[in-house]
Protein backbone atom coordinates (compact mmCIF):
# COMPACT_ATOMS: atom_id res chain seq x y z
CA UNK A 1 0.00 0.00 0.00
CA UNK A 2 1.38 3.38 -1.04
CA UNK A 3 1.65 5.78 1.89
CA UNK A 4 2.98 9.30 2.31
CA UNK A 5 3.38 10.14 5.98
CA UNK A 6 4.14 13.73 6.84
CA UNK A 7 5.71 15.28 9.92
CA UNK A 8 3.55 16.93 12.54
CA UNK A 9 2.13 20.40 12.91
CA UNK A 10 4.51 23.28 13.49
CA UNK A 11 4.13 26.66 15.21
CA UNK A 12 6.88 29.11 14.34
CA UNK A 13 7.68 32.81 14.61
CA UNK A 14 8.32 35.07 11.62
CA UNK A 15 11.94 34.90 10.52
CA UNK A 16 12.50 31.38 11.80
CA UNK A 17 13.55 28.50 9.58
CA UNK A 18 11.64 25.26 9.11
CA UNK A 19 11.97 21.93 7.37
CA UNK A 20 8.99 19.57 7.12
CA UNK A 21 9.18 16.00 5.89
CA UNK A 22 7.27 13.36 3.99
CA UNK A 23 8.18 9.67 4.11
CA UNK A 24 7.08 7.47 1.24
CA UNK A 25 6.49 3.75 1.55
CA UNK A 26 4.88 0.93 -0.38
CA UNK A 27 6.49 1.85 -3.71
CA UNK A 28 9.86 2.53 -5.30
CA UNK A 29 10.65 5.99 -3.90
CA UNK A 30 13.27 6.74 -6.55
CA UNK A 31 10.94 5.99 -9.47
CA UNK A 32 8.26 8.66 -8.93
CA UNK A 33 8.28 12.42 -8.64
CA UNK A 34 7.17 13.70 -5.24
CA UNK A 35 6.07 17.21 -4.51
CA UNK A 36 4.26 19.72 -2.36
CA UNK A 37 0.92 21.52 -2.55
CA UNK A 38 -0.05 24.48 -0.39
CA UNK A 39 -3.55 25.24 0.90
CA UNK A 40 -3.93 28.50 2.75
CA UNK A 41 -6.77 28.72 5.30
CA UNK A 42 -10.12 28.55 3.53
CA UNK A 43 -8.48 28.71 0.09
CA UNK A 44 -7.72 26.46 -2.86
CA UNK A 45 -4.78 24.30 -3.84
CA UNK A 46 -1.47 25.66 -5.12
CA UNK A 47 1.29 23.53 -6.64
CA UNK A 48 4.69 24.45 -5.20
CA UNK A 49 7.15 22.10 -6.85
CA UNK A 50 8.29 18.52 -7.37
CA UNK A 51 11.50 16.51 -7.11
CA UNK A 52 12.59 13.24 -8.70
CA UNK A 53 14.43 11.43 -5.89
CA UNK A 54 16.25 9.21 -8.37
CA UNK A 55 18.45 12.08 -9.58
CA UNK A 56 17.24 15.08 -7.50
CA UNK A 57 15.89 16.87 -10.58
CA UNK A 58 13.63 19.59 -9.13
CA UNK A 59 10.97 21.78 -10.73
CA UNK A 60 9.35 24.74 -9.00
CA UNK A 61 6.24 26.76 -9.61
CA UNK A 62 7.30 30.30 -10.56
CA UNK A 63 5.25 31.49 -7.58
CA UNK A 64 7.43 29.54 -5.15
CA UNK A 65 10.85 29.60 -6.88
CA UNK A 66 13.34 31.14 -4.46
CA UNK A 67 10.83 31.09 -1.59
CA UNK A 68 11.23 27.45 -0.55
CA UNK A 69 13.61 24.55 -1.12
CA UNK A 70 12.50 21.04 -2.00
CA UNK A 71 14.88 18.17 -1.38
CA UNK A 72 14.88 14.42 -0.90
CA UNK A 73 16.97 11.78 0.82
CA UNK A 74 16.47 8.59 -1.14
CA UNK A 75 18.34 6.52 1.45
CA UNK A 76 15.42 7.02 3.84
CA UNK A 77 12.66 7.57 1.24
CA UNK A 78 11.91 11.04 2.56
CA UNK A 79 11.18 14.33 0.84
CA UNK A 80 11.49 17.74 2.47
CA UNK A 81 10.11 21.25 2.15
CA UNK A 82 12.23 23.97 3.69
CA UNK A 83 11.99 27.67 4.47
CA UNK A 84 14.93 29.82 5.53
CA UNK A 85 12.86 32.71 6.88
CA UNK A 86 9.16 32.18 7.50
CA UNK A 87 6.52 34.86 7.04
CA UNK A 88 3.02 35.05 8.49
CA UNK A 89 1.74 34.48 4.96
CA UNK A 90 3.34 31.00 4.99
CA UNK A 91 0.63 29.89 7.41
CA UNK A 92 -1.08 27.03 5.59
CA UNK A 93 -1.61 23.32 5.27
CA UNK A 94 1.09 21.68 3.19
CA UNK A 95 0.40 18.41 1.41
CA UNK A 96 3.01 16.01 0.17
CA UNK A 97 1.97 14.41 -3.13
CA UNK A 98 3.21 11.67 -5.41
CA UNK A 99 3.24 12.84 -9.02
CA UNK A 100 2.54 10.33 -11.74
CA UNK A 101 4.44 11.54 -14.78
CA UNK A 102 2.55 10.12 -17.70
CA UNK A 103 -0.88 11.63 -17.80
CA UNK A 104 0.60 13.96 -15.13
CA UNK A 105 -1.45 13.94 -11.96
CA UNK A 106 -1.09 13.58 -8.20
CA UNK A 107 -2.17 10.05 -7.37
CA UNK A 108 -1.35 9.85 -3.66
CA UNK A 109 -1.54 12.55 -1.01
CA UNK A 110 -0.08 12.78 2.47
CA UNK A 111 -2.24 13.71 5.44
CA UNK A 112 -0.98 17.29 5.46
CA UNK A 113 1.25 19.32 7.77
CA UNK A 114 -0.21 22.48 9.27
CA UNK A 115 2.33 25.27 9.57
CA UNK A 116 1.36 28.28 11.67
CA UNK A 117 3.59 31.36 11.64
CA UNK A 118 2.71 33.91 14.27
CA UNK A 119 4.50 36.32 16.51
CA UNK B 1 1.20 30.41 -16.68
CA UNK B 2 -1.97 28.60 -17.67
CA UNK B 3 -4.96 29.81 -15.68
CA UNK B 4 -7.69 27.30 -14.82
CA UNK B 5 -11.16 28.74 -14.27
CA UNK B 6 -13.82 26.59 -12.60
CA UNK B 7 -17.51 27.31 -12.69
CA UNK B 8 -19.73 27.70 -10.90
CA UNK B 9 -18.00 28.54 -7.63
CA UNK B 10 -20.86 26.91 -5.74
CA UNK B 11 -23.37 24.38 -7.02
CA UNK B 12 -26.48 23.56 -4.99
CA UNK B 13 -27.84 20.13 -5.85
CA UNK B 14 -30.37 17.76 -4.30
CA UNK B 15 -29.31 14.17 -3.53
CA UNK B 16 -29.98 11.95 -6.52
CA UNK B 17 -29.67 14.80 -9.02
CA UNK B 18 -26.99 15.24 -11.65
CA UNK B 19 -24.14 17.72 -11.13
CA UNK B 20 -22.10 19.22 -13.94
CA UNK B 21 -18.89 21.07 -13.09
CA UNK B 22 -16.83 23.02 -15.63
CA UNK B 23 -13.14 23.78 -15.90
CA UNK B 24 -11.67 26.04 -18.58
CA UNK B 25 -7.97 26.46 -19.40
CA UNK B 26 -6.54 29.73 -20.68
CA UNK B 27 -4.72 27.76 -23.39
CA UNK B 28 -4.78 24.18 -24.58
CA UNK B 29 -3.61 21.50 -22.14
CA UNK B 30 -4.53 18.62 -24.46
CA UNK B 31 -5.87 15.87 -22.16
CA UNK B 32 -3.50 16.66 -19.27
CA UNK B 33 -6.35 17.39 -16.89
CA UNK B 34 -7.18 15.80 -13.55
CA UNK B 35 -10.02 16.22 -11.07
CA UNK B 36 -9.81 15.95 -7.28
CA UNK B 37 -12.38 15.84 -4.49
CA UNK B 38 -11.72 17.39 -1.11
CA UNK B 39 -13.93 16.98 1.94
CA UNK B 40 -13.59 19.20 5.01
CA UNK B 41 -10.56 18.34 7.11
CA UNK B 42 -9.27 15.80 4.58
CA UNK B 43 -6.58 15.70 1.95
CA UNK B 44 -7.77 15.84 -1.66
CA UNK B 45 -8.43 12.57 -3.48
CA UNK B 46 -7.80 11.87 -7.15
CA UNK B 47 -11.00 11.19 -9.10
CA UNK B 48 -10.17 11.52 -12.79
CA UNK B 49 -6.95 11.75 -14.79
CA UNK B 50 -6.20 12.14 -18.47
CA UNK B 51 -9.45 14.16 -18.63
CA UNK B 52 -11.67 11.06 -18.65
CA UNK B 53 -10.09 8.06 -16.87
CA UNK B 54 -11.45 7.21 -13.44
CA UNK B 55 -8.84 6.58 -10.77
CA UNK B 56 -8.80 3.26 -8.94
CA UNK B 57 -11.83 2.76 -6.73
CA UNK B 58 -13.77 5.78 -8.00
CA UNK B 59 -17.47 4.99 -8.56
CA UNK B 60 -18.86 4.98 -12.09
CA UNK B 61 -21.19 7.89 -11.30
CA UNK B 62 -18.14 10.15 -11.71
CA UNK B 63 -17.19 10.87 -15.30
CA UNK B 64 -14.89 13.34 -16.99
CA UNK B 65 -14.86 14.69 -20.52
CA UNK B 66 -13.25 17.32 -22.69
CA UNK B 67 -9.90 18.19 -24.20
CA UNK B 68 -7.96 21.28 -25.15
CA UNK B 69 -9.44 24.08 -23.08
CA UNK B 70 -12.90 22.90 -22.01
CA UNK B 71 -13.46 20.13 -19.48
CA UNK B 72 -16.41 18.77 -17.53
CA UNK B 73 -16.82 16.61 -14.45
CA UNK B 74 -20.23 15.00 -14.17
CA UNK B 75 -21.65 13.27 -11.14
CA UNK B 76 -24.64 11.37 -12.47
CA UNK B 77 -26.61 10.92 -9.24
CA UNK B 78 -25.31 12.75 -6.20
CA UNK B 79 -24.86 10.73 -3.04
CA UNK B 80 -24.52 12.25 0.41
CA UNK B 81 -20.77 11.52 0.43
CA UNK B 82 -20.26 13.52 -2.79
CA UNK B 83 -20.90 16.91 -1.21
CA UNK B 84 -17.41 18.39 -1.23
CA UNK B 85 -15.12 20.78 -3.09
CA UNK B 86 -13.85 19.71 -6.51
CA UNK B 87 -10.65 20.96 -8.14
CA UNK B 88 -9.30 20.58 -11.63
CA UNK B 89 -5.56 20.54 -12.29
CA UNK B 90 -3.61 20.88 -15.53
CA UNK B 91 -0.09 19.98 -16.58
CA UNK B 92 1.82 21.73 -19.33
CA UNK B 93 5.57 21.58 -19.83
CA UNK B 94 6.48 21.01 -16.18
CA UNK B 95 4.12 23.66 -14.90
CA UNK B 96 1.00 22.64 -13.04
CA UNK B 97 -1.91 24.75 -11.87
CA UNK B 98 -5.18 24.10 -10.08
CA UNK B 99 -8.53 25.71 -10.64
CA UNK B 100 -10.13 27.68 -7.84
CA UNK B 101 -12.57 24.90 -6.99
CA UNK B 102 -16.31 24.25 -7.12
CA UNK B 103 -18.15 23.60 -3.90
CA UNK B 104 -21.02 21.14 -4.32
CA UNK B 105 -23.51 21.71 -1.54
CA UNK B 106 -26.82 20.20 -0.54
CA UNK B 107 -29.82 22.05 -1.92
PDB file of C-alpha atoms in Angstrom:
ATOM      1  CA  UNK A   1       0.000   0.000   0.000  1.00  0.00           C
ATOM      2  CA  UNK A   2       1.384   3.380  -1.037  1.00  0.00           C
ATOM      3  CA  UNK A   3       1.647   5.783   1.891  1.00  0.00           C
ATOM      4  CA  UNK A   4       2.982   9.298   2.312  1.00  0.00           C
ATOM      5  CA  UNK A   5       3.382  10.136   5.980  1.00  0.00           C
ATOM      6  CA  UNK A   6       4.144  13.732   6.841  1.00  0.00           C
ATOM      7  CA  UNK A   7       5.714  15.276   9.916  1.00  0.00           C
ATOM      8  CA  UNK A   8       3.551  16.925  12.542  1.00  0.00           C
ATOM      9  CA  UNK A   9       2.126  20.400  12.908  1.00  0.00           C
ATOM     10  CA  UNK A  10       4.510  23.282  13.492  1.00  0.00           C
ATOM     11  CA  UNK A  11       4.133  26.657  15.208  1.00  0.00           C
ATOM     12  CA  UNK A  12       6.875  29.114  14.344  1.00  0.00           C
ATOM     13  CA  UNK A  13       7.683  32.806  14.609  1.00  0.00           C
ATOM     14  CA  UNK A  14       8.319  35.067  11.618  1.00  0.00           C
ATOM     15  CA  UNK A  15      11.936  34.904  10.519  1.00  0.00           C
ATOM     16  CA  UNK A  16      12.496  31.377  11.801  1.00  0.00           C
ATOM     17  CA  UNK A  17      13.550  28.498   9.580  1.00  0.00           C
ATOM     18  CA  UNK A  18      11.635  25.262   9.111  1.00  0.00           C
ATOM     19  CA  UNK A  19      11.968  21.926   7.367  1.00  0.00           C
ATOM     20  CA  UNK A  20       8.993  19.570   7.119  1.00  0.00           C
ATOM     21  CA  UNK A  21       9.175  16.002   5.886  1.00  0.00           C
ATOM     22  CA  UNK A  22       7.268  13.355   3.986  1.00  0.00           C
ATOM     23  CA  UNK A  23       8.185   9.667   4.113  1.00  0.00           C
ATOM     24  CA  UNK A  24       7.080   7.474   1.242  1.00  0.00           C
ATOM     25  CA  UNK A  25       6.488   3.751   1.547  1.00  0.00           C
ATOM     26  CA  UNK A  26       4.884   0.928  -0.382  1.00  0.00           C
ATOM     27  CA  UNK A  27       6.492   1.846  -3.711  1.00  0.00           C
ATOM     28  CA  UNK A  28       9.865   2.533  -5.304  1.00  0.00           C
ATOM     29  CA  UNK A  29      10.648   5.991  -3.903  1.00  0.00           C
ATOM     30  CA  UNK A  30      13.269   6.744  -6.546  1.00  0.00           C
ATOM     31  CA  UNK A  31      10.940   5.993  -9.466  1.00  0.00           C
ATOM     32  CA  UNK A  32       8.255   8.657  -8.927  1.00  0.00           C
ATOM     33  CA  UNK A  33       8.281  12.425  -8.644  1.00  0.00           C
ATOM     34  CA  UNK A  34       7.173  13.698  -5.239  1.00  0.00           C
ATOM     35  CA  UNK A  35       6.066  17.207  -4.511  1.00  0.00           C
ATOM     36  CA  UNK A  36       4.260  19.724  -2.360  1.00  0.00           C
ATOM     37  CA  UNK A  37       0.921  21.519  -2.554  1.00  0.00           C
ATOM     38  CA  UNK A  38      -0.055  24.479  -0.387  1.00  0.00           C
ATOM     39  CA  UNK A  39      -3.547  25.244   0.897  1.00  0.00           C
ATOM     40  CA  UNK A  40      -3.932  28.503   2.755  1.00  0.00           C
ATOM     41  CA  UNK A  41      -6.775  28.718   5.304  1.00  0.00           C
ATOM     42  CA  UNK A  42     -10.122  28.553   3.528  1.00  0.00           C
ATOM     43  CA  UNK A  43      -8.479  28.710   0.089  1.00  0.00           C
ATOM     44  CA  UNK A  44      -7.722  26.463  -2.855  1.00  0.00           C
ATOM     45  CA  UNK A  45      -4.785  24.298  -3.842  1.00  0.00           C
ATOM     46  CA  UNK A  46      -1.466  25.661  -5.120  1.00  0.00           C
ATOM     47  CA  UNK A  47       1.290  23.535  -6.639  1.00  0.00           C
ATOM     48  CA  UNK A  48       4.693  24.454  -5.204  1.00  0.00           C
ATOM     49  CA  UNK A  49       7.153  22.096  -6.849  1.00  0.00           C
ATOM     50  CA  UNK A  50       8.293  18.517  -7.369  1.00  0.00           C
ATOM     51  CA  UNK A  51      11.501  16.510  -7.110  1.00  0.00           C
ATOM     52  CA  UNK A  52      12.587  13.241  -8.695  1.00  0.00           C
ATOM     53  CA  UNK A  53      14.426  11.429  -5.892  1.00  0.00           C
ATOM     54  CA  UNK A  54      16.254   9.213  -8.366  1.00  0.00           C
ATOM     55  CA  UNK A  55      18.447  12.077  -9.577  1.00  0.00           C
ATOM     56  CA  UNK A  56      17.245  15.075  -7.495  1.00  0.00           C
ATOM     57  CA  UNK A  57      15.893  16.873 -10.580  1.00  0.00           C
ATOM     58  CA  UNK A  58      13.631  19.586  -9.130  1.00  0.00           C
ATOM     59  CA  UNK A  59      10.973  21.777 -10.729  1.00  0.00           C
ATOM     60  CA  UNK A  60       9.350  24.743  -9.003  1.00  0.00           C
ATOM     61  CA  UNK A  61       6.239  26.755  -9.614  1.00  0.00           C
ATOM     62  CA  UNK A  62       7.295  30.295 -10.562  1.00  0.00           C
ATOM     63  CA  UNK A  63       5.248  31.488  -7.578  1.00  0.00           C
ATOM     64  CA  UNK A  64       7.435  29.538  -5.152  1.00  0.00           C
ATOM     65  CA  UNK A  65      10.848  29.595  -6.877  1.00  0.00           C
ATOM     66  CA  UNK A  66      13.336  31.139  -4.455  1.00  0.00           C
ATOM     67  CA  UNK A  67      10.830  31.089  -1.589  1.00  0.00           C
ATOM     68  CA  UNK A  68      11.226  27.445  -0.553  1.00  0.00           C
ATOM     69  CA  UNK A  69      13.610  24.548  -1.124  1.00  0.00           C
ATOM     70  CA  UNK A  70      12.496  21.044  -2.000  1.00  0.00           C
ATOM     71  CA  UNK A  71      14.881  18.175  -1.377  1.00  0.00           C
ATOM     72  CA  UNK A  72      14.881  14.421  -0.902  1.00  0.00           C
ATOM     73  CA  UNK A  73      16.973  11.777   0.819  1.00  0.00           C
ATOM     74  CA  UNK A  74      16.473   8.590  -1.142  1.00  0.00           C
ATOM     75  CA  UNK A  75      18.339   6.519   1.451  1.00  0.00           C
ATOM     76  CA  UNK A  76      15.423   7.017   3.840  1.00  0.00           C
ATOM     77  CA  UNK A  77      12.656   7.568   1.240  1.00  0.00           C
ATOM     78  CA  UNK A  78      11.911  11.036   2.558  1.00  0.00           C
ATOM     79  CA  UNK A  79      11.177  14.334   0.843  1.00  0.00           C
ATOM     80  CA  UNK A  80      11.494  17.742   2.471  1.00  0.00           C
ATOM     81  CA  UNK A  81      10.108  21.252   2.148  1.00  0.00           C
ATOM     82  CA  UNK A  82      12.227  23.966   3.693  1.00  0.00           C
ATOM     83  CA  UNK A  83      11.987  27.674   4.475  1.00  0.00           C
ATOM     84  CA  UNK A  84      14.933  29.821   5.531  1.00  0.00           C
ATOM     85  CA  UNK A  85      12.863  32.713   6.877  1.00  0.00           C
ATOM     86  CA  UNK A  86       9.159  32.185   7.504  1.00  0.00           C
ATOM     87  CA  UNK A  87       6.521  34.856   7.044  1.00  0.00           C
ATOM     88  CA  UNK A  88       3.019  35.047   8.494  1.00  0.00           C
ATOM     89  CA  UNK A  89       1.737  34.479   4.960  1.00  0.00           C
ATOM     90  CA  UNK A  90       3.340  31.004   4.990  1.00  0.00           C
ATOM     91  CA  UNK A  91       0.627  29.885   7.408  1.00  0.00           C
ATOM     92  CA  UNK A  92      -1.083  27.034   5.587  1.00  0.00           C
ATOM     93  CA  UNK A  93      -1.614  23.316   5.271  1.00  0.00           C
ATOM     94  CA  UNK A  94       1.090  21.681   3.194  1.00  0.00           C
ATOM     95  CA  UNK A  95       0.403  18.412   1.412  1.00  0.00           C
ATOM     96  CA  UNK A  96       3.014  16.007   0.165  1.00  0.00           C
ATOM     97  CA  UNK A  97       1.965  14.412  -3.129  1.00  0.00           C
ATOM     98  CA  UNK A  98       3.214  11.666  -5.408  1.00  0.00           C
ATOM     99  CA  UNK A  99       3.238  12.838  -9.019  1.00  0.00           C
ATOM    100  CA  UNK A 100       2.539  10.329 -11.741  1.00  0.00           C
ATOM    101  CA  UNK A 101       4.438  11.535 -14.778  1.00  0.00           C
ATOM    102  CA  UNK A 102       2.554  10.117 -17.703  1.00  0.00           C
ATOM    103  CA  UNK A 103      -0.879  11.630 -17.801  1.00  0.00           C
ATOM    104  CA  UNK A 104       0.596  13.957 -15.133  1.00  0.00           C
ATOM    105  CA  UNK A 105      -1.448  13.936 -11.958  1.00  0.00           C
ATOM    106  CA  UNK A 106      -1.094  13.583  -8.198  1.00  0.00           C
ATOM    107  CA  UNK A 107      -2.168  10.054  -7.371  1.00  0.00           C
ATOM    108  CA  UNK A 108      -1.353   9.852  -3.655  1.00  0.00           C
ATOM    109  CA  UNK A 109      -1.544  12.551  -1.005  1.00  0.00           C
ATOM    110  CA  UNK A 110      -0.079  12.784   2.474  1.00  0.00           C
ATOM    111  CA  UNK A 111      -2.241  13.713   5.437  1.00  0.00           C
ATOM    112  CA  UNK A 112      -0.981  17.293   5.456  1.00  0.00           C
ATOM    113  CA  UNK A 113       1.255  19.325   7.767  1.00  0.00           C
ATOM    114  CA  UNK A 114      -0.212  22.481   9.268  1.00  0.00           C
ATOM    115  CA  UNK A 115       2.328  25.273   9.565  1.00  0.00           C
ATOM    116  CA  UNK A 116       1.357  28.282  11.671  1.00  0.00           C
ATOM    117  CA  UNK A 117       3.587  31.357  11.642  1.00  0.00           C
ATOM    118  CA  UNK A 118       2.710  33.908  14.267  1.00  0.00           C
ATOM    119  CA  UNK A 119       4.505  36.315  16.511  1.00  0.00           C
TER     120      UNK A 119
ATOM    121  CA  UNK B   1       1.200  30.405 -16.681  1.00  0.00           C
ATOM    122  CA  UNK B   2      -1.968  28.598 -17.673  1.00  0.00           C
ATOM    123  CA  UNK B   3      -4.960  29.805 -15.678  1.00  0.00           C
ATOM    124  CA  UNK B   4      -7.687  27.303 -14.820  1.00  0.00           C
ATOM    125  CA  UNK B   5     -11.158  28.740 -14.268  1.00  0.00           C
ATOM    126  CA  UNK B   6     -13.816  26.594 -12.602  1.00  0.00           C
ATOM    127  CA  UNK B   7     -17.513  27.311 -12.691  1.00  0.00           C
ATOM    128  CA  UNK B   8     -19.734  27.705 -10.895  1.00  0.00           C
ATOM    129  CA  UNK B   9     -18.000  28.545  -7.635  1.00  0.00           C
ATOM    130  CA  UNK B  10     -20.856  26.913  -5.737  1.00  0.00           C
ATOM    131  CA  UNK B  11     -23.365  24.377  -7.023  1.00  0.00           C
ATOM    132  CA  UNK B  12     -26.476  23.563  -4.991  1.00  0.00           C
ATOM    133  CA  UNK B  13     -27.844  20.133  -5.848  1.00  0.00           C
ATOM    134  CA  UNK B  14     -30.370  17.758  -4.298  1.00  0.00           C
ATOM    135  CA  UNK B  15     -29.313  14.174  -3.530  1.00  0.00           C
ATOM    136  CA  UNK B  16     -29.975  11.953  -6.517  1.00  0.00           C
ATOM    137  CA  UNK B  17     -29.675  14.797  -9.016  1.00  0.00           C
ATOM    138  CA  UNK B  18     -26.988  15.239 -11.647  1.00  0.00           C
ATOM    139  CA  UNK B  19     -24.143  17.717 -11.127  1.00  0.00           C
ATOM    140  CA  UNK B  20     -22.096  19.219 -13.941  1.00  0.00           C
ATOM    141  CA  UNK B  21     -18.887  21.070 -13.095  1.00  0.00           C
ATOM    142  CA  UNK B  22     -16.834  23.015 -15.628  1.00  0.00           C
ATOM    143  CA  UNK B  23     -13.144  23.777 -15.903  1.00  0.00           C
ATOM    144  CA  UNK B  24     -11.669  26.038 -18.575  1.00  0.00           C
ATOM    145  CA  UNK B  25      -7.975  26.457 -19.402  1.00  0.00           C
ATOM    146  CA  UNK B  26      -6.540  29.732 -20.678  1.00  0.00           C
ATOM    147  CA  UNK B  27      -4.725  27.759 -23.390  1.00  0.00           C
ATOM    148  CA  UNK B  28      -4.780  24.181 -24.583  1.00  0.00           C
ATOM    149  CA  UNK B  29      -3.612  21.499 -22.145  1.00  0.00           C
ATOM    150  CA  UNK B  30      -4.530  18.615 -24.465  1.00  0.00           C
ATOM    151  CA  UNK B  31      -5.868  15.865 -22.156  1.00  0.00           C
ATOM    152  CA  UNK B  32      -3.497  16.658 -19.272  1.00  0.00           C
ATOM    153  CA  UNK B  33      -6.345  17.390 -16.891  1.00  0.00           C
ATOM    154  CA  UNK B  34      -7.180  15.798 -13.553  1.00  0.00           C
ATOM    155  CA  UNK B  35     -10.017  16.219 -11.071  1.00  0.00           C
ATOM    156  CA  UNK B  36      -9.814  15.946  -7.284  1.00  0.00           C
ATOM    157  CA  UNK B  37     -12.382  15.835  -4.493  1.00  0.00           C
ATOM    158  CA  UNK B  38     -11.722  17.390  -1.105  1.00  0.00           C
ATOM    159  CA  UNK B  39     -13.930  16.975   1.938  1.00  0.00           C
ATOM    160  CA  UNK B  40     -13.591  19.202   5.012  1.00  0.00           C
ATOM    161  CA  UNK B  41     -10.561  18.337   7.112  1.00  0.00           C
ATOM    162  CA  UNK B  42      -9.266  15.804   4.581  1.00  0.00           C
ATOM    163  CA  UNK B  43      -6.575  15.700   1.946  1.00  0.00           C
ATOM    164  CA  UNK B  44      -7.773  15.843  -1.659  1.00  0.00           C
ATOM    165  CA  UNK B  45      -8.432  12.571  -3.477  1.00  0.00           C
ATOM    166  CA  UNK B  46      -7.798  11.871  -7.149  1.00  0.00           C
ATOM    167  CA  UNK B  47     -10.998  11.190  -9.096  1.00  0.00           C
ATOM    168  CA  UNK B  48     -10.166  11.521 -12.789  1.00  0.00           C
ATOM    169  CA  UNK B  49      -6.950  11.751 -14.793  1.00  0.00           C
ATOM    170  CA  UNK B  50      -6.204  12.141 -18.471  1.00  0.00           C
ATOM    171  CA  UNK B  51      -9.450  14.155 -18.629  1.00  0.00           C
ATOM    172  CA  UNK B  52     -11.673  11.058 -18.649  1.00  0.00           C
ATOM    173  CA  UNK B  53     -10.093   8.059 -16.872  1.00  0.00           C
ATOM    174  CA  UNK B  54     -11.447   7.215 -13.435  1.00  0.00           C
ATOM    175  CA  UNK B  55      -8.840   6.576 -10.770  1.00  0.00           C
ATOM    176  CA  UNK B  56      -8.801   3.260  -8.943  1.00  0.00           C
ATOM    177  CA  UNK B  57     -11.826   2.761  -6.733  1.00  0.00           C
ATOM    178  CA  UNK B  58     -13.771   5.776  -8.004  1.00  0.00           C
ATOM    179  CA  UNK B  59     -17.474   4.992  -8.560  1.00  0.00           C
ATOM    180  CA  UNK B  60     -18.857   4.979 -12.088  1.00  0.00           C
ATOM    181  CA  UNK B  61     -21.193   7.890 -11.295  1.00  0.00           C
ATOM    182  CA  UNK B  62     -18.143  10.151 -11.706  1.00  0.00           C
ATOM    183  CA  UNK B  63     -17.186  10.873 -15.297  1.00  0.00           C
ATOM    184  CA  UNK B  64     -14.893  13.342 -16.995  1.00  0.00           C
ATOM    185  CA  UNK B  65     -14.863  14.694 -20.516  1.00  0.00           C
ATOM    186  CA  UNK B  66     -13.254  17.319 -22.693  1.00  0.00           C
ATOM    187  CA  UNK B  67      -9.899  18.185 -24.204  1.00  0.00           C
ATOM    188  CA  UNK B  68      -7.961  21.276 -25.155  1.00  0.00           C
ATOM    189  CA  UNK B  69      -9.440  24.084 -23.078  1.00  0.00           C
ATOM    190  CA  UNK B  70     -12.896  22.897 -22.009  1.00  0.00           C
ATOM    191  CA  UNK B  71     -13.456  20.127 -19.484  1.00  0.00           C
ATOM    192  CA  UNK B  72     -16.415  18.769 -17.533  1.00  0.00           C
ATOM    193  CA  UNK B  73     -16.818  16.613 -14.449  1.00  0.00           C
ATOM    194  CA  UNK B  74     -20.231  15.004 -14.174  1.00  0.00           C
ATOM    195  CA  UNK B  75     -21.655  13.271 -11.138  1.00  0.00           C
ATOM    196  CA  UNK B  76     -24.638  11.367 -12.469  1.00  0.00           C
ATOM    197  CA  UNK B  77     -26.610  10.921  -9.237  1.00  0.00           C
ATOM    198  CA  UNK B  78     -25.312  12.751  -6.204  1.00  0.00           C
ATOM    199  CA  UNK B  79     -24.863  10.730  -3.045  1.00  0.00           C
ATOM    200  CA  UNK B  80     -24.519  12.249   0.413  1.00  0.00           C
ATOM    201  CA  UNK B  81     -20.775  11.522   0.431  1.00  0.00           C
ATOM    202  CA  UNK B  82     -20.258  13.523  -2.789  1.00  0.00           C
ATOM    203  CA  UNK B  83     -20.897  16.913  -1.212  1.00  0.00           C
ATOM    204  CA  UNK B  84     -17.411  18.393  -1.230  1.00  0.00           C
ATOM    205  CA  UNK B  85     -15.122  20.782  -3.091  1.00  0.00           C
ATOM    206  CA  UNK B  86     -13.846  19.710  -6.505  1.00  0.00           C
ATOM    207  CA  UNK B  87     -10.654  20.960  -8.141  1.00  0.00           C
ATOM    208  CA  UNK B  88      -9.305  20.581 -11.632  1.00  0.00           C
ATOM    209  CA  UNK B  89      -5.562  20.540 -12.294  1.00  0.00           C
ATOM    210  CA  UNK B  90      -3.608  20.884 -15.529  1.00  0.00           C
ATOM    211  CA  UNK B  91      -0.095  19.982 -16.582  1.00  0.00           C
ATOM    212  CA  UNK B  92       1.819  21.730 -19.333  1.00  0.00           C
ATOM    213  CA  UNK B  93       5.572  21.584 -19.833  1.00  0.00           C
ATOM    214  CA  UNK B  94       6.480  21.010 -16.180  1.00  0.00           C
ATOM    215  CA  UNK B  95       4.124  23.662 -14.904  1.00  0.00           C
ATOM    216  CA  UNK B  96       0.997  22.643 -13.038  1.00  0.00           C
ATOM    217  CA  UNK B  97      -1.910  24.749 -11.874  1.00  0.00           C
ATOM    218  CA  UNK B  98      -5.183  24.096 -10.081  1.00  0.00           C
ATOM    219  CA  UNK B  99      -8.527  25.707 -10.642  1.00  0.00           C
ATOM    220  CA  UNK B 100     -10.133  27.675  -7.843  1.00  0.00           C
ATOM    221  CA  UNK B 101     -12.573  24.902  -6.986  1.00  0.00           C
ATOM    222  CA  UNK B 102     -16.305  24.254  -7.122  1.00  0.00           C
ATOM    223  CA  UNK B 103     -18.146  23.598  -3.900  1.00  0.00           C
ATOM    224  CA  UNK B 104     -21.021  21.142  -4.323  1.00  0.00           C
ATOM    225  CA  UNK B 105     -23.509  21.705  -1.540  1.00  0.00           C
ATOM    226  CA  UNK B 106     -26.822  20.201  -0.544  1.00  0.00           C
ATOM    227  CA  UNK B 107     -29.821  22.049  -1.924  1.00  0.00           C
TER     228      UNK B 107
END
